Coordinates of C-alpha atoms and ligand atoms in Angstrom, one line a residue:
Chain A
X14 CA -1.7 2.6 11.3
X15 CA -5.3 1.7 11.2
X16 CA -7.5 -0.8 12.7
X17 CA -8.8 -3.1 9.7
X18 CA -11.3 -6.1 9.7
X19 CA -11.3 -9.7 7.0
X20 CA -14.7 -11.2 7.6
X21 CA -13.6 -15.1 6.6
X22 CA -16.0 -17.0 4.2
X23 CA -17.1 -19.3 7.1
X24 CA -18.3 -15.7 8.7
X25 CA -15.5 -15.1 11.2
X26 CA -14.0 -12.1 11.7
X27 CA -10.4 -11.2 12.2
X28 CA -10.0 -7.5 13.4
X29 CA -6.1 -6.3 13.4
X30 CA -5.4 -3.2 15.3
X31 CA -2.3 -1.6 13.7
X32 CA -2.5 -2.3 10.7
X33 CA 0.1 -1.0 8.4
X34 CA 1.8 -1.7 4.9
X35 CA 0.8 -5.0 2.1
X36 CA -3.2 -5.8 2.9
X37 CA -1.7 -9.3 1.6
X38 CA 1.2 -9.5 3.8
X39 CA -1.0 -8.3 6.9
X40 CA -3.2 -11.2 5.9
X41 CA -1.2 -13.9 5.8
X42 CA 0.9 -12.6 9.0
X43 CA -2.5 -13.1 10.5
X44 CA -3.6 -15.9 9.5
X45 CA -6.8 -15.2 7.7
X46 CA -8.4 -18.3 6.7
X47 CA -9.1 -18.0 2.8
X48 CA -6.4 -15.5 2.0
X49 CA -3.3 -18.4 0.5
X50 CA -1.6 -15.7 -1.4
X51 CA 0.3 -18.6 -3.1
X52 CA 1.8 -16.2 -5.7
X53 CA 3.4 -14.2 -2.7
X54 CA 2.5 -11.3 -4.2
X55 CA 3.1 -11.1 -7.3
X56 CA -0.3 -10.6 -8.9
X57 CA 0.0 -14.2 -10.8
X58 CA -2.6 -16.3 -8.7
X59 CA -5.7 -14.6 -7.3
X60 CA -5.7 -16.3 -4.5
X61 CA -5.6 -13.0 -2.6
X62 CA -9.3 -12.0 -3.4
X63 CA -11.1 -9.6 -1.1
X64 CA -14.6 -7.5 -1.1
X65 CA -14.8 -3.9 0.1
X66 CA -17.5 -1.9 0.6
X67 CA -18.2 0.4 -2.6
X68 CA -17.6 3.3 -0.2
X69 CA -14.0 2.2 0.2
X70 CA -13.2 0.9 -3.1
X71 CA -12.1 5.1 -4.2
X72 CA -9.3 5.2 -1.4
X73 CA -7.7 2.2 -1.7
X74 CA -5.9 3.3 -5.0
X75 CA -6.2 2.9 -8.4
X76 CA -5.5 -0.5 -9.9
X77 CA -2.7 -1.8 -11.7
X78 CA -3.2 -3.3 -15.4
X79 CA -2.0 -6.8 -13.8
X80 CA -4.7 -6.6 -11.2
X81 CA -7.5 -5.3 -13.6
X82 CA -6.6 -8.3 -16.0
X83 CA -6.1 -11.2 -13.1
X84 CA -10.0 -9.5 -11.4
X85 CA -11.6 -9.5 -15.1
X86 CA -10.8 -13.9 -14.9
X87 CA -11.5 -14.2 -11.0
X88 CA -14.7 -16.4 -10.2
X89 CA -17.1 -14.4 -8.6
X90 CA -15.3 -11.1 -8.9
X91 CA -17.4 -7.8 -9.0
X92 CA -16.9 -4.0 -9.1
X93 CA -16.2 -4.4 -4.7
X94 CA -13.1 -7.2 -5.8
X95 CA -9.2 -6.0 -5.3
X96 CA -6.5 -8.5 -5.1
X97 CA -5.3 -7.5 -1.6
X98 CA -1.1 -8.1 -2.2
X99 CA -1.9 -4.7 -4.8
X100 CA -3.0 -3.0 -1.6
X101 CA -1.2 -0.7 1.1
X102 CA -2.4 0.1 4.0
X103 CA -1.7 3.1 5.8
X104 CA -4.2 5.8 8.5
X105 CA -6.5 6.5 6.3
X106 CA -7.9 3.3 6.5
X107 CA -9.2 2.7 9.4
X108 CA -12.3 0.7 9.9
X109 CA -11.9 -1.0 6.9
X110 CA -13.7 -3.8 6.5
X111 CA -12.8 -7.0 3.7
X112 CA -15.1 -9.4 3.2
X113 CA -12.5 -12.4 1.9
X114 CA -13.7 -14.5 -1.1
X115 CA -13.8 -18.6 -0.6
X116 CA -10.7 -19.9 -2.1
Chain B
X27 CA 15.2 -14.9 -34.7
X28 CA 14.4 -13.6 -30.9
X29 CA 17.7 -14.2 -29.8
X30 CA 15.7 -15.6 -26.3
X31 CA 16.3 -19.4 -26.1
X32 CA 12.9 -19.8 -24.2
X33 CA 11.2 -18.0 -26.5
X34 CA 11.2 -18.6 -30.2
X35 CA 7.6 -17.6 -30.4
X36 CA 8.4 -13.6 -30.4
X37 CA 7.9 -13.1 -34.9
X38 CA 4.7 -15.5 -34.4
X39 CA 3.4 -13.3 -31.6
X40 CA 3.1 -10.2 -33.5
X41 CA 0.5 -12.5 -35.6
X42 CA -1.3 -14.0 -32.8
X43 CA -1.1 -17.5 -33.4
X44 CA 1.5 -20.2 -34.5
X45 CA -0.2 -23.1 -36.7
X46 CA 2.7 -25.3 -35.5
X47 CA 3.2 -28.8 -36.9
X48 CA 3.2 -30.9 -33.8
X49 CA 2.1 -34.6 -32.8
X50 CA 1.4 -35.2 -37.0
X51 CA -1.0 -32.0 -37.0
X52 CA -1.5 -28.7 -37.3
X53 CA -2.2 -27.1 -34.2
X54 CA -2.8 -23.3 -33.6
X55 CA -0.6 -22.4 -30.8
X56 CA -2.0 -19.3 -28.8
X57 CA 0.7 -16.8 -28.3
X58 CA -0.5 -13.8 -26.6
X59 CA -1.1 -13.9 -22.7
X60 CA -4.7 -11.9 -22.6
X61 CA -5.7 -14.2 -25.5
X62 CA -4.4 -17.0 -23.7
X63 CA -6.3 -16.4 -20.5
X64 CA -9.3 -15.7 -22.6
X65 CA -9.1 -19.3 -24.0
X66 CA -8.4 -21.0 -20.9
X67 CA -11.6 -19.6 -19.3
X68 CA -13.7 -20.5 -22.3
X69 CA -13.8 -24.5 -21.8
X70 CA -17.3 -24.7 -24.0
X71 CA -14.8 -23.9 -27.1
X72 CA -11.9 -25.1 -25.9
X73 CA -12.2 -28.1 -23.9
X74 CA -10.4 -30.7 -21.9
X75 CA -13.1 -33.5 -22.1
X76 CA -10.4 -35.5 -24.2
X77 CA -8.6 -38.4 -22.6
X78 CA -4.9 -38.7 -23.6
X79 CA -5.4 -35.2 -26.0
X80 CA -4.9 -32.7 -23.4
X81 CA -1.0 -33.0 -23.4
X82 CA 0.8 -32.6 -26.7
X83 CA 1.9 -35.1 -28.4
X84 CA -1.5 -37.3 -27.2
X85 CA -1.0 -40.2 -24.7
X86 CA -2.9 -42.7 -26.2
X87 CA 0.0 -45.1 -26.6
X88 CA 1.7 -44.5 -23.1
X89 CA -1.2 -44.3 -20.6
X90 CA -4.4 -46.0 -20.6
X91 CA -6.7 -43.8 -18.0
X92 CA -7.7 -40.4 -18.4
X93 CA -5.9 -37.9 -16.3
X94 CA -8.2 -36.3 -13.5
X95 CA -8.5 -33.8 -12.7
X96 CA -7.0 -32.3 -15.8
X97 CA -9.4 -34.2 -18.7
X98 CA -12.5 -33.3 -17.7
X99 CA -14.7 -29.7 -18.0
X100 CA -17.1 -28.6 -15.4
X101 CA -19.4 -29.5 -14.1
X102 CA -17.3 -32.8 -13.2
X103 CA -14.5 -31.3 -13.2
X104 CA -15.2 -28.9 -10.0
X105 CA -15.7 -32.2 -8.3
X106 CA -12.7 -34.3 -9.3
X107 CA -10.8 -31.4 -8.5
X108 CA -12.2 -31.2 -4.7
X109 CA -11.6 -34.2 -4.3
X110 CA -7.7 -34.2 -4.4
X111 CA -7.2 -30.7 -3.5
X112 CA -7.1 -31.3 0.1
X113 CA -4.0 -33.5 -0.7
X114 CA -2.3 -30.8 -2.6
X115 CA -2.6 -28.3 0.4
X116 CA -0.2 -30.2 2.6
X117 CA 2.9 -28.1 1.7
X118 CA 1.2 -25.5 3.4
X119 CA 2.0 -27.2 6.5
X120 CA 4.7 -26.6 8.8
X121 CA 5.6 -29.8 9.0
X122 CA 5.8 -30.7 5.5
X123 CA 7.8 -27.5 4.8
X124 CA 10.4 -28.4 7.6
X125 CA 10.6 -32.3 5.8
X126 CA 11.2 -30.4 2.5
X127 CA 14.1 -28.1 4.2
X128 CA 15.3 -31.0 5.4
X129 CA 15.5 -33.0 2.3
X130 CA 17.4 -30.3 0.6
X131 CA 19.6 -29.3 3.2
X132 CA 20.2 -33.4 3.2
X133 CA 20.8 -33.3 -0.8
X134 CA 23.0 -30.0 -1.0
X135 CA 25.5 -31.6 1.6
X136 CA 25.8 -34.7 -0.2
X137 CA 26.9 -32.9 -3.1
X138 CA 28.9 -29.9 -1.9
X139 CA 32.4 -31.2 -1.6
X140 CA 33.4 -29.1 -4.2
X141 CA 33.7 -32.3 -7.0
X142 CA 32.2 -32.1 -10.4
X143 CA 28.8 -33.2 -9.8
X144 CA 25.8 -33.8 -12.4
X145 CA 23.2 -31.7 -10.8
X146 CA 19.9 -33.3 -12.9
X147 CA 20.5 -36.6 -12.1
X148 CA 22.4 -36.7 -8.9
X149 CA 20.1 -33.7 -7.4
X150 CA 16.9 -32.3 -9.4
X151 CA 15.9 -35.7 -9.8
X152 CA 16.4 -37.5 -6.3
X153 CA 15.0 -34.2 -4.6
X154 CA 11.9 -34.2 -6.9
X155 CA 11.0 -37.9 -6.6
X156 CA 12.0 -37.8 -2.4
X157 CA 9.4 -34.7 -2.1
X158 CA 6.9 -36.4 -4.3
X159 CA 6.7 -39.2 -1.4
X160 CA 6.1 -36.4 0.8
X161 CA 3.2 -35.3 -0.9
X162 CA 1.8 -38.9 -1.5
X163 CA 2.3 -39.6 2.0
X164 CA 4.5 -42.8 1.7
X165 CA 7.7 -44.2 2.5
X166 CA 10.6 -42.2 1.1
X167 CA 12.3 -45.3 0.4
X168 CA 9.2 -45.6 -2.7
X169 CA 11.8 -43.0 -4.4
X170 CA 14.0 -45.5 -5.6
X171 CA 11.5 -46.5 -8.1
X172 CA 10.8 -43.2 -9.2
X173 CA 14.0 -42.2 -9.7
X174 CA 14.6 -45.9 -11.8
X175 CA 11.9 -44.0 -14.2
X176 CA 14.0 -40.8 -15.5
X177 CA 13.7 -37.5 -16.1
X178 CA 10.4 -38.0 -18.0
X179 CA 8.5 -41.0 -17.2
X180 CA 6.5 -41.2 -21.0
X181 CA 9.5 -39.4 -23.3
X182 CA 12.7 -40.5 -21.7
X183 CA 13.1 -44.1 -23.7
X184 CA 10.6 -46.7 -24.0
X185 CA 7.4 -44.3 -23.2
X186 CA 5.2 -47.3 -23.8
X187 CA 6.9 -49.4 -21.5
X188 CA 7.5 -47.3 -18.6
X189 CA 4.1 -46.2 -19.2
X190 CA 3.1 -49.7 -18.4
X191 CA 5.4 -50.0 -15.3
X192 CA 4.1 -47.2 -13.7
X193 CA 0.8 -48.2 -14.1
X194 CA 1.2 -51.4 -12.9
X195 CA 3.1 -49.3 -9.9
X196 CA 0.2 -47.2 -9.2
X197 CA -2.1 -50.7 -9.3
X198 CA -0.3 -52.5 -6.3
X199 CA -0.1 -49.3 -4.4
X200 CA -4.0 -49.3 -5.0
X201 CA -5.0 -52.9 -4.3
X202 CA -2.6 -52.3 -1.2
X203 CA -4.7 -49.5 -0.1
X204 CA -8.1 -51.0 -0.5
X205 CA -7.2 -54.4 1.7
X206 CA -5.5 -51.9 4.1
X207 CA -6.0 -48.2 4.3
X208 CA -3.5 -45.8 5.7
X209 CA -2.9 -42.4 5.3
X210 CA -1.4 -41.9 2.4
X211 CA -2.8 -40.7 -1.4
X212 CA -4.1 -43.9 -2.2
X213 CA -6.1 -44.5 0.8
X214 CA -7.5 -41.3 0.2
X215 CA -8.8 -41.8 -3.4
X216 CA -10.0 -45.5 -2.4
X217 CA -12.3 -43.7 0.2
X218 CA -13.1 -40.9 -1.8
X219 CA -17.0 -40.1 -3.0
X220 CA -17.6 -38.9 -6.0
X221 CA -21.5 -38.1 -6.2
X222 CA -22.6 -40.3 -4.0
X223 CA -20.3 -43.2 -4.9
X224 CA -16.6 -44.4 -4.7
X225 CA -14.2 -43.8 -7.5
X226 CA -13.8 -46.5 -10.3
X227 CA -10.1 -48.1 -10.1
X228 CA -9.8 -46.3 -13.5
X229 CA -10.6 -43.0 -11.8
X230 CA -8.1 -43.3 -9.1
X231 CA -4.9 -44.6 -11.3
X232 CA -6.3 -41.3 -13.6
X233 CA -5.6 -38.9 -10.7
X234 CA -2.4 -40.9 -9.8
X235 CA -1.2 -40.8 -13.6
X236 CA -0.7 -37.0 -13.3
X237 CA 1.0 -36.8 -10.0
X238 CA 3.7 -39.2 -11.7
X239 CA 3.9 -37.6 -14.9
X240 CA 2.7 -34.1 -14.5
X241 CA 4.6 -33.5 -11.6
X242 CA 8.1 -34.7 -12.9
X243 CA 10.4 -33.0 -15.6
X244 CA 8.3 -29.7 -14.7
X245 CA 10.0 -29.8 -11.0
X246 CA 13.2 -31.5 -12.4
X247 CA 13.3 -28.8 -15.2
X248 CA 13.0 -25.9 -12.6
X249 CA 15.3 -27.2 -9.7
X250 CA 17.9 -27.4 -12.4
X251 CA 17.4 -24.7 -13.9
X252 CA 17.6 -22.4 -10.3
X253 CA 21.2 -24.2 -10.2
X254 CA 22.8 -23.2 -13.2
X255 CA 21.0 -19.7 -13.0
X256 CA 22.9 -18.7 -9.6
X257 CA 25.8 -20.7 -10.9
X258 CA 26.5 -18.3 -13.3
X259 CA 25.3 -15.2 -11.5
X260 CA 26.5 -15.7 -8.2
X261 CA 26.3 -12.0 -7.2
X262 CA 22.1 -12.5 -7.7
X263 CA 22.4 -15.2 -4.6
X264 CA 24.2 -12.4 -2.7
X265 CA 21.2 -10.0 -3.9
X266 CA 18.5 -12.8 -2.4
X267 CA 20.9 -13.1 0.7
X268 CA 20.6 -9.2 1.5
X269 CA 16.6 -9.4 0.6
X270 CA 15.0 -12.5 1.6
X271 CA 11.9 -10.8 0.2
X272 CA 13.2 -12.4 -3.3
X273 CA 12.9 -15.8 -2.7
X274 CA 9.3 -15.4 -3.9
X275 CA 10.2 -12.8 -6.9
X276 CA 12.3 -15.5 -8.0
X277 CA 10.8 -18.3 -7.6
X278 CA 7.9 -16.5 -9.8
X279 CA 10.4 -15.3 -11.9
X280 CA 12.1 -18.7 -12.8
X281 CA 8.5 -20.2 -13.4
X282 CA 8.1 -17.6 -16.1
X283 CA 11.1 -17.6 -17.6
X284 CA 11.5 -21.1 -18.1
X285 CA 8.0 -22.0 -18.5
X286 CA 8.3 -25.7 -17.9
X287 CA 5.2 -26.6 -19.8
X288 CA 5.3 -25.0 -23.2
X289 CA 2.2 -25.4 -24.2
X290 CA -1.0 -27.7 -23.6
X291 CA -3.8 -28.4 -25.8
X292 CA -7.5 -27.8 -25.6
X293 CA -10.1 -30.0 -28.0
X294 CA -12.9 -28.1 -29.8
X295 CA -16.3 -29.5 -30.1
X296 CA -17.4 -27.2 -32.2
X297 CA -16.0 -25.4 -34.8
X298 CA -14.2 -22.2 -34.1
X299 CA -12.2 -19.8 -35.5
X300 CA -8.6 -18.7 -34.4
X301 CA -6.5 -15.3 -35.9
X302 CA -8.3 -16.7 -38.9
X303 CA -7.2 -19.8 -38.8
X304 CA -10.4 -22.1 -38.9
X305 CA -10.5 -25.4 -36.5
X306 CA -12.6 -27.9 -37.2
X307 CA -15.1 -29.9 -35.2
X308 CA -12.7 -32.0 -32.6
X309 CA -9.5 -30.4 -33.8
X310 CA -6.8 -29.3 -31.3
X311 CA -5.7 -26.0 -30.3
X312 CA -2.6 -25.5 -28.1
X313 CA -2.2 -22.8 -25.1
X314 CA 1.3 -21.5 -25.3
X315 CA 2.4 -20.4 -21.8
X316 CA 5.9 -20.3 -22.5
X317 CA 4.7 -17.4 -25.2
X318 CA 2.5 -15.9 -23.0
X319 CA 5.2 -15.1 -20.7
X320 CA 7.1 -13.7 -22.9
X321 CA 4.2 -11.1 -24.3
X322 CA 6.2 -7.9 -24.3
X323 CA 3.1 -6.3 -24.2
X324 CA 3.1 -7.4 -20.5
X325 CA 6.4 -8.3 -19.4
X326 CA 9.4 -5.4 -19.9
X327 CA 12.1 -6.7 -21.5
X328 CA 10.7 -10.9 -20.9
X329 CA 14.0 -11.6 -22.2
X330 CA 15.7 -11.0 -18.9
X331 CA 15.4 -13.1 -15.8
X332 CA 14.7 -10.2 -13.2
X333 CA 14.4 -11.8 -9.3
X334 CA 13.1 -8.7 -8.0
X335 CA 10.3 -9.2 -10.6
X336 CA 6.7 -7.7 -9.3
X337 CA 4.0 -7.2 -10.7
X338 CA 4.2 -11.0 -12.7
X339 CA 1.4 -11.9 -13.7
X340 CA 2.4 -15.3 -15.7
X341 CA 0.7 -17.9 -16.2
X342 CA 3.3 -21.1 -15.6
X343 CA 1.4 -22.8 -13.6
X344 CA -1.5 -22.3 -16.3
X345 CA -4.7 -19.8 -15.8
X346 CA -8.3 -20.7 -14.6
X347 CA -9.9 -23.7 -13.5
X348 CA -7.3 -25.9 -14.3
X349 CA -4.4 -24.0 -12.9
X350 CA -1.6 -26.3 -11.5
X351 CA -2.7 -28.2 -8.7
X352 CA 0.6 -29.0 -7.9
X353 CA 1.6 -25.5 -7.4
X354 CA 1.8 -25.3 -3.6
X355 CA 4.4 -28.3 -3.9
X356 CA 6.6 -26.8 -6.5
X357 CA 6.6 -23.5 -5.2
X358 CA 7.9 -24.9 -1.8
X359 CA 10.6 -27.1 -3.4
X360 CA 12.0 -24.1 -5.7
X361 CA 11.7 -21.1 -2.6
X362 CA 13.4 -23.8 -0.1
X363 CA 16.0 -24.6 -2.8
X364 CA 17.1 -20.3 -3.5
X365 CA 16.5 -20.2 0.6
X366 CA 19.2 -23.7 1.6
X367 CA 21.5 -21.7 -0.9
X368 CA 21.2 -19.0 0.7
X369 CA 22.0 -20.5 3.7
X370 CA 24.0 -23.4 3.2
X371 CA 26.4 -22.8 -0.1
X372 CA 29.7 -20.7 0.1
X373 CA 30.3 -21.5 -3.7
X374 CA 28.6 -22.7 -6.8
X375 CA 31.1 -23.1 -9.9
X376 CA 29.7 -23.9 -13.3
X377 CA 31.9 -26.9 -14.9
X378 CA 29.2 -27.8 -17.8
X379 CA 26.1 -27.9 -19.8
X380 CA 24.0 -29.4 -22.3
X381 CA 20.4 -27.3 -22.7
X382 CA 17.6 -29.6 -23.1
X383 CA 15.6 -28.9 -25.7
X384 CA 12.5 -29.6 -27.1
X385 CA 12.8 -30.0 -31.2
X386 CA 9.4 -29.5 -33.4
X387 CA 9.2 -28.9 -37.2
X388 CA 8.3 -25.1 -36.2
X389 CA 10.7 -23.7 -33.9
X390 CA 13.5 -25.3 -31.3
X391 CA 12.8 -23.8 -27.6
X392 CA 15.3 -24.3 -24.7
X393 CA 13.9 -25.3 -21.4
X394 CA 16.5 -25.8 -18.6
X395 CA 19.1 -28.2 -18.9
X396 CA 19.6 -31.8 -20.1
X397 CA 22.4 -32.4 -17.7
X398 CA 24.0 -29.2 -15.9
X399 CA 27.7 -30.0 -14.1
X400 CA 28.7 -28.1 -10.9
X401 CA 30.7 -27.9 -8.2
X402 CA 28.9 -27.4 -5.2
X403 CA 30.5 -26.1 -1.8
X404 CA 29.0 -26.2 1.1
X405 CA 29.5 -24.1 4.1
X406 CA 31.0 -26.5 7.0
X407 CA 28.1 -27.4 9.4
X408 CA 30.0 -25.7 12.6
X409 CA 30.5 -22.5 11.1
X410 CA 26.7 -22.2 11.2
Ligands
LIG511 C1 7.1 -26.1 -11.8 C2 6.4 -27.1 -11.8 C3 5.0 -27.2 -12.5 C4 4.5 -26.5 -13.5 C5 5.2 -25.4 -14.3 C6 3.2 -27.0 -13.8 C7 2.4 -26.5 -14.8 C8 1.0 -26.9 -15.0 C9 0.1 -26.3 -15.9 C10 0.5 -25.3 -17.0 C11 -1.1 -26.8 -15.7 C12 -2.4 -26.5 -16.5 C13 -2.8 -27.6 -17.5 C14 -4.0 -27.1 -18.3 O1 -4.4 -26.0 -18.3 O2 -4.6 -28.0 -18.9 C15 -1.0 -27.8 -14.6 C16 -2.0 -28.6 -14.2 C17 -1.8 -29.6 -13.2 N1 -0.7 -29.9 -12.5 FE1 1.1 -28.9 -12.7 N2 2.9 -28.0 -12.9 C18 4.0 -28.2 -12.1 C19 4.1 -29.1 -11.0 C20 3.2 -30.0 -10.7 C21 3.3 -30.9 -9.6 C22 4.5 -31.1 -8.7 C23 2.1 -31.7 -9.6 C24 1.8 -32.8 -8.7 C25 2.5 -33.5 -7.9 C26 1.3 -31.1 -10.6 C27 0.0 -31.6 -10.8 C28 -0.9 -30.9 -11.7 C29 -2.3 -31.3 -11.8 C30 -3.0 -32.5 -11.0 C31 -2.9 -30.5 -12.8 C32 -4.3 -30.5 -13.3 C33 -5.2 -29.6 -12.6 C34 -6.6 -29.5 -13.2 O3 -6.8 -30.0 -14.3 O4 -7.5 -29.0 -12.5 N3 1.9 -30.1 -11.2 N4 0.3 -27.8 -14.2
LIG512 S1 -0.9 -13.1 -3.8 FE1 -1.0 -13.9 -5.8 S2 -2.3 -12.5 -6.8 FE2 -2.1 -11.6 -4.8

């Protein structure tokens, strides 16, 4: 478990305390304004797009071709961007912190 | 020959594009998904500034506004688009989800006493038109008319005519809603700004054009198709029962598989060059979806519906800016349909079928059913 943070595009943040398992799942369990995850997880709409901190990006794990390929069309992805349903969370993560793209 | 009924593209993929012989033309059809995607982000080549050319065969002689926000490019487009979006999130809402469980909850009873039923016309297309009043925020009674318009508002018989009905449909409903606004779509586009003005009447029966005909066979087409899939593999429905978690896998899965929209076309306005085929200055490409999710170069074995499906990264609902607005909507109505069968059927027997298929001079690809007969049985209300 870890305690995680989404900073919302309107600047709000939404801290979760035990966070554990699918980043997208935690998401949209709480509520995190910008997150739709309208795919449910399946890597087919991007709708799941989150900003880490380049520190982070290298334990977060590796991404999968789906991912790479849905990022390289995203608007206003960069080299911080990971679709958060390809994520899992577990205690080596906390104080993460994911700064959550406008939709 | 692929063997896959929804996907007679797998020869022409290994060249990277079809020239297909469609609406009078040739039209290079784009088969690969990462080729695809590449095309669909790349609106200065291939654009959708072309009223009545987007969807192929063109519209000129069935509809006479130009669809928003799907025949327009950016910048204009970004703001057609935000203007309707709003809309297009209701079926996030609980309360619109709970009308939609409802309605098919509603809709599986009246079928499910175990008589040969025609599932397309006695359920995909009353469920599709009842929900589409949902989303347009008007009486459900409205359906009747919708319904009275078939499967396919422009290619099931007289497209000219019907195309003339429903615009003259979509008129009243407007005049209505400029003497006296209420809640509903209408309302909403009357009082909509677009840079610092109102919309042109021709601007709001453009978005209203798409909800009606974009929204139809493609919803029809995939609520039938979910039918017939767990009538013949009833042990999948007991899979989804012990792993609610594959409603969504499915849902994706069937919007792959099927791929309601095969293809859609793109205008270039300059000239370009595709898998060296040349296209001239305001010649057509097409963007074949229903290829692209079927690249085996991304899909293991595409042939196969799998419901436990994951990654998927199709692109059904299209890819990039003009990705399916509608996609909220039709993803509710097909995860509340696998969920209510879940639920609510105790059998699903397959009587008969006809495949609906779509005939061009190039290939023949299936896509769902033309009419689909079942027997539905429903669990008794008590035992629940
Ligand atoms: C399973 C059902 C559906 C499928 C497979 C589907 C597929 C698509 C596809 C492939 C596109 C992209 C077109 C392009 O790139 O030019 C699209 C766009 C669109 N769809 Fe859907 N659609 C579905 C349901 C709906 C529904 C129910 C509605 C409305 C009630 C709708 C409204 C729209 C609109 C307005 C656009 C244009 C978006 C834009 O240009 O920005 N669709 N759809
Ligand atoms: S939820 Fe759709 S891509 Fe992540």
């Amino acid at each position: 478990m870890a305690k995680i943070a989404f900073i919302t595009p309107d600047g709000e943040s939404v801290v979760v305390n035990n966070a554990e398992g699918n980043l997208m799942e935690i998401a949209t369990y709480n509520e995190v304004e910008g997150i739709d995850a309208s795919c449910g997880g399946v890597c087919s709409c991007g709708t799941c797009h989150v900003r880490v901190n380049p520190n982070w990006i290298d334990r977060l794990g590796d991404k999968t071709e789906a991912e790479i390929d849905m990022l390289d069309f995203q608007p206003g992805a960069d080299e911080r961007s990971r679709l958060c349903c390809q994520i899992e969370i577990g205690s080596n993560h906390d104080g993460l912190i994911l700064e959550v793209d406008p939709l | 020959m692929s063997g896959c009924p929804y996907d007679p593209f797998k020869e022409h993929r290994k060249k990277g594009v079809l020239n297909a012989k469609l609406d009078g033309d040739e039209i290079p059809m784009i088969l690969r998904h990462k080729d695809l995607k590449l095309r669909a982000k790349d609106w200065e080549t291939y654009s959708s500034d072309a009223p009545f050319r987007v969807p192929i065969p063109a519209e000129e002689d069935v509809r006479t506004v130009r669809q928003l926000p799907l025949e327009v490019d950016p910048p204009e487009h970004t703001e057609y688009r935000a203007i309707a979006e709003p809309f297009f999130r209701k079926p996030l809402q609980a309360d619109f989800i709970q009308k939609i469980e409802n309605l098919i909850e509603e809709l599986l009873y009246a079928i499910g006493n175990n008589e040969a039923i025609e599932i397309v016309s006695q359920f995909s297309l009353p469920l599709q038109s009842r929900a589409l009043t949902y989303l347009l925020g008007v009486p459900e009674s409205e359906a009747d008319e919708l319904i009275s318009w078939g499967t396919h508002v422009f290619r099931t018989g007289d497209g000219k005519q019907k195309g003339a009905q429903m615009e003259a449909y979509i008129n009243a409903w407007l005049d209505k809603a400029e003497e006296n606004p209420g809640d509903d779509f209408y309302s909403a586009l009357t009082q909509a700004q677009y840079r610092g003005r109102h919309l042109t009447r021709e601007e709001m029966a453009g978005y209203c054009n798409i909800m009606f005909a974009g929204g139809r066979d493609t919803v029809i087409n995939s609520v039938s198709f979910i039918m017939g899939y767990f009538a013949q593999h009833p042990d999948r429905l007991d899979q989804v029962r012990e792993n609610p978690s594959f409603i969504k896998t499915a849902t994706e899965e069937f919007v792959r598989y099927v791929s309601p929209v095969t293809h859609i076309g793109r205008v270039c306005p300059v000239e370009t060059e595709v898998h060296g085929h040349k296209v001239k200055e305001g010649q057509r490409i097409t963007l074949g979806f229903a290829s692209a999710n079927h690249d085996e170069t991304v899909f293991d074995s595409p042939e196969e519906v799998r419901i436990d499906r994951k990654p998927n990264p199709h692109v059904g609902f299209g890819f990039g800016i003009h990705n399916c607005l509608g996609a909220h909507h039709a993803r509710l109505i097909m995860r509340t349909l696998i969920k209510k069968l879940c639920e609510r059927v105790e059998t699903l027997e397959w009587v008969d079928a006809k495949e609906n298929l779509e005939v061009e001079e190039d290939y023949t690809r299936t896509v769902s059913y033309e009419s689909l007969t079942l027997k539905v049985q429903t669990k008794s209300l008590d035992a629940h």
